Amino acid sequence: MTSQAPRPGSYHQDYIARIRYENNLPAPPGAPKLLNIPVEGLKYFTSPAFSSRLVRQQPLNVEADAELGMPIDLVGMPGIFDGDESSIQAPLAIPPLHAKDKILLRPLSELGKPTHQTGGYSFLRRTEYISSEQKARNEANASAAKAAARQTAANKSRKPIDASKEDPLVMLRAAVKGFDLAYSEDAYTGPDSTTNLRGSAITPAEKEAWNNPRHPTKGNVQLLEAYPFIPDLEAITDSGAYMILKFAANPTPVTDSHDARMDMALVRPPGEGAEEEKWEIFLPEDETVMKNARKRLDVNNSAKDDEALYTHQNKDGSSGTFKYPYLRAFEAVRSVEQPNQRYRQVAVALHDNDPEADLGLDVDVQEKGAYYYPVTAKYSLKPWRSKDLANVGVSSQKARDKSVKYDWMTLEIKEPNEVEAQQRHKHRMEIDDDDLMHEGEE
């Protein structure tokens, strides 16, 4: 590199020379060996059979003798053929180390230039200022003092707990008082017994709040309608509860309006111990099947027992049926089952009844109320994705053969038999005193 002092009217310029040296690597002595490995899935690659077959098909390209390339001549070792193996074993007593060899056994910490540090820590042990640490300590003490002050104020403002209200008998009387307030004509006023219990005394303020209810937080709203919260005894099933199914996607082809056939759909849940948790959906064959099946289920329809409503006949022709073709299968992605807590979650349906309207029906008209139905299970369903991976060697053909697909189902609507009626009556007795009294009379 050369440099020259700048002259007036000129500019400074440097000359840079760059020299590049090539260092090309020589070609490898032999051509690379390419193996034709079949691609049959990750499970096949990780199996012991693949490694064993690869060893058999690709032999070693070196000559392996009996001593594996490391010959050991035992002829010159004294006593080796007489059973004395001391010549090929490490000595029991370690020989003394030579002074010149000790320097080779120094630890890594002693290598390099000598240092004056005697501790085992770095000089960067403390990189923060003492003032910042003191500031953080003061803030922590201040926060602890404020929390203690708030806790003391909360303890002073907290009302003392009345131990008498924690008594189970007092809590039960308070619950009975709510029913006495709603149904004053049925209030029990006799002595306490194992079957009857008097409720707590009702104050005038509670009667006024019941006769003129107000919103707890919005005083400007007005009550328009009130419904008694009662169970629907006629809708109790054989199991005594219902299930809620929520679909992640529309089960039917997407349309601009709701598919009314879903209101009359049949769901076939997976059986107990089934390998595949598959939920199958069946829909009415057409709109006629849907309307006629709805008429058969309508207790207020005088023609519900007409056999002409059926659109198909069973195999022997003894009774009519409705045909439900197979739609598609679903799988549960999330489920909540509470079989032992039947009334922990309920579904509510509001029913309005006009007593002045003459419907001309032979059945008893259901009274007005908010009817609740126990729910013991909730499932979120998404379309079934086939998990059959037998083609890639992951699943077996035996599991596929166990899967049975139904093309359609037939629906026959009839009155419950004796066993079904007894099961419903048993669940009805748990919440209805009238059924319990009839059971005792029988």
Protein backbone atom coordinates (compact mmCIF):
# COMPACT_ATOMS: atom_id res chain seq x y z
CA MET A 1 0.00 0.00 0.00
CA THR A 2 1.40 3.42 -0.95
CA SER A 3 0.36 6.80 0.27
CA GLN A 4 1.27 10.27 -0.90
CA ALA A 5 0.74 13.64 0.76
CA PRO A 6 -2.17 15.53 -0.85
CA ARG A 7 -1.26 18.47 -3.01
CA PRO A 8 -3.38 21.57 -3.50
CA GLY A 9 -6.14 20.89 -5.96
CA SER A 10 -5.77 17.11 -5.72
CA TYR A 11 -7.39 14.35 -3.64
CA HIS A 12 -5.99 11.50 -1.56
CA GLN A 13 -5.96 8.07 -3.16
CA ASP A 14 -4.89 4.71 -1.74
CA TYR A 15 -3.88 1.66 -3.72
CA ILE A 16 -5.10 -1.65 -2.31
CA ALA A 17 -3.72 -4.90 -3.66
CA ARG A 18 -5.57 -8.12 -2.80
CA ILE A 19 -4.06 -11.52 -3.42
CA ARG A 20 -6.20 -14.64 -3.29
CA TYR A 21 -4.67 -18.05 -2.76
CA GLU A 22 -6.64 -21.04 -3.96
CA ASN A 23 -6.77 -24.16 -1.82
CA ASN A 24 -8.76 -26.70 -3.78
CA LEU A 25 -9.45 -29.97 -2.01
CA PRO A 26 -8.50 -33.13 -3.88
CA ALA A 27 -11.18 -35.47 -5.11
CA PRO A 28 -12.11 -38.38 -2.80
CA PRO A 29 -10.24 -41.62 -3.53
CA GLY A 30 -13.41 -43.56 -4.24
CA ALA A 31 -16.91 -42.87 -5.48
CA PRO A 32 -19.66 -42.51 -2.84
CA LYS A 33 -21.74 -45.58 -2.18
CA LEU A 34 -25.48 -44.98 -2.68
CA LEU A 35 -27.95 -47.26 -0.92
CA ASN A 36 -31.42 -47.87 -2.27
CA ILE A 37 -33.50 -47.62 0.92
CA PRO A 38 -37.24 -48.35 0.47
CA VAL A 39 -39.61 -45.76 1.97
CA GLU A 40 -42.23 -47.60 3.97
CA GLY A 41 -43.09 -45.25 6.81
CA LEU A 42 -41.50 -44.04 10.02
CA LYS A 43 -42.66 -47.04 12.00
CA TYR A 44 -40.77 -49.38 9.65
CA PHE A 45 -37.54 -47.36 9.86
CA THR A 46 -37.56 -47.44 13.68
CA SER A 47 -38.21 -51.19 13.96
CA PRO A 48 -35.43 -53.70 14.72
CA ALA A 49 -36.35 -55.65 11.58
CA PHE A 50 -35.21 -52.78 9.35
CA SER A 51 -31.77 -52.56 11.00
CA SER A 52 -31.27 -56.33 10.87
CA ARG A 53 -32.21 -56.56 7.20
CA LEU A 54 -29.94 -53.59 6.35
CA VAL A 55 -26.96 -55.33 7.99
CA ARG A 56 -27.64 -58.53 6.05
CA GLN A 57 -28.05 -56.76 2.70
CA GLN A 58 -25.02 -54.44 3.08
CA PRO A 59 -21.98 -56.47 4.20
CA LEU A 60 -18.82 -54.83 5.57
CA ASN A 61 -16.30 -53.67 2.94
CA VAL A 62 -13.31 -54.49 5.17
CA GLU A 63 -11.76 -57.85 5.96
CA ALA A 64 -12.60 -58.69 9.59
CA ASP A 65 -10.36 -61.44 10.93
CA ALA A 66 -10.81 -63.40 14.13
CA GLU A 67 -8.99 -60.71 16.12
CA LEU A 68 -10.98 -57.85 14.48
CA GLY A 69 -7.84 -56.22 13.08
CA MET A 70 -6.04 -56.05 16.44
CA PRO A 71 -3.65 -59.05 16.67
CA ILE A 72 -2.24 -59.80 20.11
CA ASP A 73 0.83 -62.06 20.34
CA LEU A 74 0.72 -63.89 23.68
CA VAL A 75 3.89 -65.93 23.11
CA GLY A 76 6.22 -63.32 24.58
CA MET A 77 4.18 -62.77 27.79
CA PRO A 78 5.60 -64.72 30.73
CA GLY A 79 3.28 -67.17 32.51
CA ILE A 80 0.32 -66.49 30.29
CA PHE A 81 -0.14 -70.17 29.40
CA ASP A 82 0.25 -71.23 33.05
CA GLY A 83 -2.78 -69.20 34.17
CA ASP A 84 -0.80 -66.17 35.33
CA GLU A 85 -2.45 -63.13 33.75
CA SER A 86 -0.55 -60.52 35.73
CA SER A 87 1.47 -59.57 32.66
CA ILE A 88 -1.65 -58.33 30.79
CA GLN A 89 -3.32 -56.63 33.77
CA ALA A 90 -2.69 -53.23 35.30
CA PRO A 91 -0.31 -53.29 38.30
CA LEU A 92 -1.87 -53.11 41.73
CA ALA A 93 0.69 -50.58 42.99
CA ILE A 94 0.90 -47.41 40.91
CA PRO A 95 4.52 -46.60 40.17
CA PRO A 96 5.82 -43.19 41.28
CA LEU A 97 5.45 -40.40 38.78
CA HIS A 98 8.55 -38.77 37.35
CA ALA A 99 9.09 -35.11 38.17
CA LYS A 100 9.16 -34.16 34.50
CA ASP A 101 5.81 -35.84 33.88
CA LYS A 102 3.95 -34.05 36.65
CA ILE A 103 3.74 -30.89 34.59
CA LEU A 104 1.72 -32.79 32.01
CA LEU A 105 -0.98 -33.59 34.59
CA ARG A 106 -1.76 -30.02 35.57
CA PRO A 107 -5.51 -29.09 35.54
CA LEU A 108 -6.85 -26.70 32.93
CA SER A 109 -7.32 -23.94 35.50
CA GLU A 110 -3.55 -23.75 36.06
CA LEU A 111 -2.65 -23.44 32.40
CA GLY A 112 -1.82 -20.03 30.93
CA LYS A 113 -0.62 -16.92 32.71
CA PRO A 114 -0.59 -16.89 36.51
CA THR A 115 -3.41 -15.00 38.23
CA HIS A 116 -3.65 -13.33 41.61
CA GLN A 117 -7.26 -14.47 42.26
CA THR A 118 -7.65 -16.94 45.05
CA GLY A 119 -11.43 -17.39 44.85
CA GLY A 120 -13.34 -19.63 42.46
CA TYR A 121 -15.50 -16.89 40.98
CA SER A 122 -15.13 -14.44 38.12
CA PHE A 123 -14.35 -10.76 38.46
CA LEU A 124 -17.81 -10.06 36.92
CA ARG A 125 -19.56 -11.48 39.96
CA ARG A 126 -21.26 -8.18 40.77
CA THR A 127 -22.35 -6.16 37.74
CA GLU A 128 -25.26 -4.26 39.29
CA TYR A 129 -25.10 -1.16 41.44
CA ILE A 130 -25.71 -1.40 45.14
CA SER A 131 -28.16 1.50 44.91
CA SER A 132 -30.52 -0.44 42.57
CA GLU A 133 -30.53 -3.41 44.94
CA GLN A 134 -31.35 -1.15 47.86
CA LYS A 135 -34.15 0.49 45.84
CA ALA A 136 -35.71 -2.88 45.01
CA ARG A 137 -35.53 -3.91 48.67
CA ASN A 138 -37.26 -0.69 49.76
CA GLU A 139 -40.05 -1.18 47.20
CA ALA A 140 -40.64 -4.76 48.38
CA ASN A 141 -40.88 -3.60 52.01
CA ALA A 142 -43.34 -0.84 51.03
CA SER A 143 -45.55 -3.30 49.11
CA ALA A 144 -45.59 -5.69 52.06
CA ALA A 145 -46.58 -2.86 54.40
CA LYS A 146 -49.45 -1.79 52.11
CA ALA A 147 -50.72 -5.37 51.83
CA ALA A 148 -50.67 -5.76 55.61
CA ALA A 149 -52.60 -2.48 56.00
CA ARG A 150 -55.25 -3.59 53.49
CA GLN A 151 -55.63 -6.95 55.23
CA THR A 152 -56.07 -5.23 58.58
CA ALA A 153 -58.74 -2.90 57.16
CA ALA A 154 -60.56 -5.84 55.54
CA ASN A 155 -60.58 -7.75 58.83
CA LYS A 156 -62.07 -4.75 60.62
CA SER A 157 -64.81 -4.24 57.99
CA ARG A 158 -65.69 -7.93 57.75
CA LYS A 159 -68.89 -8.83 59.52
CA PRO A 160 -68.74 -11.58 62.11
CA ILE A 161 -70.10 -14.93 60.92
CA ASP A 162 -73.22 -16.14 62.68
CA ALA A 163 -72.44 -19.72 63.69
CA SER A 164 -76.14 -20.53 64.02
CA LYS A 165 -76.66 -20.03 60.26
CA GLU A 166 -74.14 -22.77 59.51
CA ASP A 167 -76.34 -25.35 61.21
CA PRO A 168 -77.68 -27.88 58.62
CA LEU A 169 -81.15 -27.76 60.18
CA VAL A 170 -81.25 -23.96 59.88
CA MET A 171 -80.15 -24.16 56.25
CA LEU A 172 -82.85 -26.73 55.51
CA ARG A 173 -85.54 -24.57 57.12
CA ALA A 174 -84.42 -21.63 54.99
CA ALA A 175 -84.82 -23.76 51.84
CA VAL A 176 -88.30 -24.89 52.92
CA LYS A 177 -89.24 -21.26 53.57
CA GLY A 178 -88.78 -20.48 49.87
CA PHE A 179 -91.35 -23.13 48.93
CA ASP A 180 -93.73 -21.92 51.67
CA LEU A 181 -93.47 -18.41 50.28
CA ALA A 182 -94.26 -19.53 46.73
CA TYR A 183 -97.00 -22.00 47.71
CA SER A 184 -98.45 -20.65 50.92
CA GLU A 185 -101.52 -22.91 50.71
CA ASP A 186 -99.30 -26.02 50.87
CA ALA A 187 -97.08 -24.81 53.72
CA TYR A 188 -96.58 -27.36 56.49
CA THR A 189 -97.42 -26.06 59.97
CA GLY A 190 -97.38 -29.24 62.05
CA PRO A 191 -94.61 -30.62 64.26
CA ASP A 192 -91.26 -31.59 62.77
CA SER A 193 -90.79 -35.22 61.81
CA THR A 194 -88.57 -37.36 59.59
CA THR A 195 -90.77 -36.66 56.55
CA ASN A 196 -92.00 -33.09 57.18
CA LEU A 197 -90.19 -29.99 58.39
CA ARG A 198 -91.51 -26.53 59.11
CA GLY A 199 -89.83 -23.68 57.30
CA SER A 200 -88.44 -20.55 58.90
CA ALA A 201 -90.74 -17.63 59.67
CA ILE A 202 -91.51 -15.41 56.67
CA THR A 203 -91.00 -11.69 57.28
CA PRO A 204 -93.30 -8.98 55.81
CA ALA A 205 -90.38 -7.68 53.72
CA GLU A 206 -89.98 -11.10 52.10
CA LYS A 207 -93.70 -11.25 51.31
CA GLU A 208 -93.55 -7.79 49.74
CA ALA A 209 -90.51 -8.78 47.66
CA TRP A 210 -92.34 -11.90 46.45
CA ASN A 211 -95.55 -10.06 45.55
CA ASN A 212 -93.70 -7.15 43.88
CA PRO A 213 -90.39 -8.51 42.61
CA ARG A 214 -87.64 -6.10 41.60
CA HIS A 215 -84.41 -6.52 39.73
CA PRO A 216 -81.47 -6.78 42.17
CA THR A 217 -79.30 -4.26 40.27
CA LYS A 218 -81.59 -2.49 37.72
CA GLY A 219 -84.40 -0.69 39.49
CA ASN A 220 -85.95 0.78 36.33
CA VAL A 221 -86.91 -2.57 34.76
CA GLN A 222 -90.33 -4.15 35.26
CA LEU A 223 -91.31 -7.81 35.52
CA LEU A 224 -93.44 -8.89 32.55
CA GLU A 225 -93.87 -12.63 33.03
CA ALA A 226 -93.05 -15.29 35.63
CA TYR A 227 -92.92 -19.05 35.20
CA PRO A 228 -92.94 -21.78 37.83
CA PHE A 229 -89.77 -23.89 37.66
CA ILE A 230 -91.05 -27.49 37.51
CA PRO A 231 -89.88 -30.83 36.04
CA ASP A 232 -91.46 -32.31 32.92
CA LEU A 233 -92.57 -35.66 34.31
CA GLU A 234 -94.06 -36.87 31.03
CA ALA A 235 -90.74 -36.40 29.21
CA ILE A 236 -88.59 -38.50 31.56
CA THR A 237 -86.61 -41.07 29.58
CA ASP A 238 -85.59 -44.61 30.44
CA SER A 239 -82.16 -43.40 31.58
CA GLY A 240 -83.68 -40.48 33.49
CA ALA A 241 -81.61 -37.80 31.75
CA TYR A 242 -80.63 -36.29 28.42
CA MET A 243 -77.43 -35.62 26.46
CA ILE A 244 -76.45 -32.41 24.65
CA LEU A 245 -74.66 -32.74 21.30
CA LYS A 246 -72.93 -29.73 19.74
CA PHE A 247 -71.62 -29.98 16.18
CA ALA A 248 -68.43 -28.15 15.24
CA ALA A 249 -69.63 -27.91 11.62
CA ASN A 250 -72.96 -28.14 9.81
CA PRO A 251 -73.81 -31.88 9.56
CA THR A 252 -75.89 -31.39 6.40
CA PRO A 253 -74.85 -29.66 3.17
CA VAL A 254 -74.61 -25.92 3.75
CA THR A 255 -77.82 -24.13 2.77
CA ASP A 256 -79.31 -20.71 3.32
CA SER A 257 -81.86 -22.01 5.85
CA HIS A 258 -82.04 -24.49 8.69
CA ASP A 259 -82.50 -28.11 7.65
CA ALA A 260 -85.67 -29.18 9.46
CA ARG A 261 -84.67 -32.84 9.17
CA MET A 262 -82.07 -32.32 11.89
CA ASP A 263 -84.92 -31.84 14.38
CA MET A 264 -85.97 -35.45 13.74
CA ALA A 265 -82.50 -36.97 13.27
CA LEU A 266 -81.36 -40.23 14.86
CA VAL A 267 -77.96 -40.51 16.54
CA ARG A 268 -76.26 -43.85 17.06
CA PRO A 269 -73.64 -43.48 19.82
CA PRO A 270 -70.58 -45.74 20.10
CA GLY A 271 -71.10 -48.91 22.07
CA GLU A 272 -69.41 -49.68 25.37
CA GLY A 273 -65.84 -50.85 24.88
CA ALA A 274 -65.79 -49.88 21.20
CA GLU A 275 -62.35 -49.33 19.68
CA GLU A 276 -63.59 -46.35 17.64
CA GLU A 277 -65.55 -43.54 19.30
CA LYS A 278 -67.79 -43.02 16.26
CA TRP A 279 -71.16 -41.22 16.39
CA GLU A 280 -73.35 -41.95 13.35
CA ILE A 281 -76.11 -39.59 12.17
CA PHE A 282 -79.22 -40.72 10.28
CA LEU A 283 -81.75 -38.29 8.72
CA PRO A 284 -85.30 -38.82 7.43
CA GLU A 285 -85.42 -40.00 3.85
CA ASP A 286 -87.49 -37.04 2.67
CA GLU A 287 -89.78 -34.29 3.92
CA THR A 288 -92.78 -36.63 4.06
CA VAL A 289 -91.01 -38.97 6.47
CA MET A 290 -90.04 -36.01 8.63
CA LYS A 291 -93.59 -34.60 8.83
CA ASN A 292 -95.26 -37.97 9.45
CA ALA A 293 -92.75 -38.91 12.17
CA ARG A 294 -93.40 -35.56 13.84
CA LYS A 295 -97.13 -36.25 13.76
CA ARG A 296 -96.63 -39.65 15.38
CA LEU A 297 -94.69 -38.06 18.22
CA ASP A 298 -97.16 -35.21 18.80
CA VAL A 299 -99.32 -36.20 21.77
CA ASN A 300 -101.77 -33.40 20.93
CA ASN A 301 -102.44 -34.82 17.47
CA SER A 302 -105.64 -36.85 17.37
CA ALA A 303 -104.40 -38.83 14.34
CA LYS A 304 -101.07 -39.81 15.86
CA ASP A 305 -102.06 -43.50 16.04
CA ASP A 306 -102.92 -43.74 12.34
CA GLU A 307 -100.78 -46.50 10.78
CA ALA A 308 -101.09 -44.78 7.41
CA LEU A 309 -98.52 -42.22 8.56
CA TYR A 310 -95.75 -44.81 8.16
CA THR A 311 -93.98 -44.66 4.81
CA HIS A 312 -92.38 -48.15 4.87
CA GLN A 313 -93.06 -51.61 6.25
CA ASN A 314 -90.73 -53.93 8.15
CA LYS A 315 -89.50 -57.20 6.69
CA ASP A 316 -92.47 -59.33 7.75
CA GLY A 317 -94.97 -56.56 7.01
CA SER A 318 -96.47 -56.65 10.52
CA SER A 319 -95.93 -52.97 11.30
CA GLY A 320 -94.93 -49.75 9.61
CA THR A 321 -91.63 -47.93 9.94
CA PHE A 322 -89.86 -44.76 8.88
CA LYS A 323 -86.65 -45.09 6.86
CA TYR A 324 -83.60 -43.07 7.93
CA PRO A 325 -80.62 -43.23 5.50
CA TYR A 326 -77.06 -42.85 6.81
CA LEU A 327 -75.71 -39.28 6.64
CA ARG A 328 -72.16 -39.26 8.06
CA ALA A 329 -70.09 -40.10 11.14
CA PHE A 330 -68.68 -37.83 13.84
CA GLU A 331 -66.19 -38.13 16.66
CA ALA A 332 -66.22 -36.49 20.10
CA VAL A 333 -63.45 -33.93 20.59
CA ARG A 334 -64.61 -32.83 24.03
CA SER A 335 -66.97 -34.53 26.46
CA VAL A 336 -68.31 -33.84 29.96
CA GLU A 337 -70.02 -36.78 31.66
CA GLN A 338 -71.67 -36.59 35.08
CA PRO A 339 -73.81 -39.73 35.41
CA ASN A 340 -74.01 -39.48 39.21
CA GLN A 341 -74.93 -35.76 39.26
CA ARG A 342 -78.13 -35.79 37.28
CA TYR A 343 -79.43 -32.35 38.24
CA ARG A 344 -76.14 -30.46 38.31
CA GLN A 345 -76.93 -29.14 34.82
CA VAL A 346 -80.41 -28.85 33.35
CA ALA A 347 -81.98 -27.66 30.11
CA VAL A 348 -84.94 -25.28 30.46
CA ALA A 349 -87.88 -24.87 28.06
CA LEU A 350 -90.55 -22.17 28.56
CA HIS A 351 -94.11 -23.26 27.88
CA ASP A 352 -97.05 -20.81 27.61
CA ASN A 353 -100.58 -22.13 27.98
CA ASP A 354 -103.73 -20.17 27.24
CA PRO A 355 -106.49 -21.70 29.39
CA GLU A 356 -109.16 -19.76 27.51
CA ALA A 357 -108.25 -21.29 24.14
CA ASP A 358 -110.31 -24.34 23.18
CA LEU A 359 -108.00 -26.62 21.22
CA GLY A 360 -110.48 -29.48 21.05
CA LEU A 361 -107.93 -32.06 22.19
CA ASP A 362 -108.55 -35.27 24.09
CA VAL A 363 -105.33 -35.00 26.13
CA ASP A 364 -104.54 -32.91 29.17
CA VAL A 365 -103.04 -29.58 28.18
CA GLN A 366 -99.66 -28.98 29.79
CA GLU A 367 -99.70 -26.17 32.32
CA LYS A 368 -97.65 -23.03 31.99
CA GLY A 369 -94.13 -23.22 33.39
CA ALA A 370 -90.39 -23.32 32.88
CA TYR A 371 -89.78 -27.06 32.52
CA TYR A 372 -86.33 -28.37 33.27
CA TYR A 373 -84.71 -31.54 31.93
CA PRO A 374 -81.66 -33.15 33.61
CA VAL A 375 -78.46 -33.32 31.55
CA THR A 376 -75.76 -35.86 32.43
CA ALA A 377 -73.47 -35.58 29.39
CA LYS A 378 -72.36 -32.98 26.84
CA TYR A 379 -70.38 -33.77 23.71
CA SER A 380 -68.73 -31.61 21.06
CA LEU A 381 -68.69 -33.48 17.74
CA LYS A 382 -66.60 -32.90 14.63
CA PRO A 383 -66.66 -34.79 11.31
CA TRP A 384 -65.06 -38.21 11.51
CA ARG A 385 -61.64 -38.48 9.94
CA SER A 386 -60.60 -42.01 9.02
CA LYS A 387 -57.83 -43.28 11.25
CA ASP A 388 -57.29 -46.40 9.13
CA LEU A 389 -53.54 -46.42 8.40
CA ALA A 390 -53.25 -50.08 7.45
CA ASN A 391 -51.91 -49.13 4.04
CA VAL A 392 -48.73 -47.73 5.61
CA GLY A 393 -48.30 -50.51 8.15
CA VAL A 394 -49.52 -48.60 11.24
CA SER A 395 -52.82 -50.35 11.97
CA SER A 396 -53.92 -53.92 11.45
CA GLN A 397 -56.44 -55.36 9.04
CA LYS A 398 -58.22 -57.02 11.97
CA ALA A 399 -59.24 -53.63 13.40
CA ARG A 400 -60.71 -52.61 10.03
CA ASP A 401 -62.79 -55.75 9.76
CA LYS A 402 -64.49 -55.00 13.09
CA SER A 403 -65.86 -51.69 11.80
CA VAL A 404 -69.48 -52.12 10.65
CA LYS A 405 -71.26 -49.46 8.64
CA TYR A 406 -75.04 -49.21 8.56
CA ASP A 407 -76.69 -47.92 5.38
CA TRP A 408 -79.96 -46.95 7.04
CA MET A 409 -82.06 -47.33 10.19
CA THR A 410 -85.77 -47.88 10.65
CA LEU A 411 -87.84 -46.01 13.23
CA GLU A 412 -91.00 -47.42 14.80
CA ILE A 413 -92.90 -45.25 17.28
CA LYS A 414 -94.94 -47.11 19.89
CA GLU A 415 -95.89 -47.02 23.55
CA PRO A 416 -93.23 -48.09 26.10
CA ASN A 417 -93.30 -51.71 27.23
CA GLU A 418 -93.53 -52.83 30.85
CA VAL A 419 -89.80 -52.71 31.54
CA GLU A 420 -89.42 -49.23 30.02
CA ALA A 421 -92.46 -47.96 31.91
CA GLN A 422 -91.01 -49.24 35.21
CA GLN A 423 -87.70 -47.51 34.58
CA ARG A 424 -89.41 -44.21 33.85
CA HIS A 425 -91.64 -44.62 36.89
CA LYS A 426 -88.57 -45.22 39.06
CA HIS A 427 -86.92 -41.98 37.90
CA ARG A 428 -90.22 -40.12 38.26
CA MET A 429 -90.58 -41.18 41.90
CA GLU A 430 -87.33 -39.38 42.75
CA ILE A 431 -88.90 -35.96 42.10
CA ASP A 432 -92.67 -36.50 42.25
CA ASP A 433 -94.47 -37.20 45.53
CA ASP A 434 -97.66 -38.31 43.77
CA ASP A 435 -95.87 -41.20 42.05
CA LEU A 436 -94.31 -42.17 45.38
CA MET A 437 -97.74 -42.23 47.01
CA HIS A 438 -99.20 -44.35 44.19
CA GLU A 439 -96.27 -46.75 44.56
CA GLY A 440 -97.05 -47.12 48.27
CA GLU A 441 -100.71 -47.78 47.56
CA GLU A 442 -99.87 -50.52 45.10
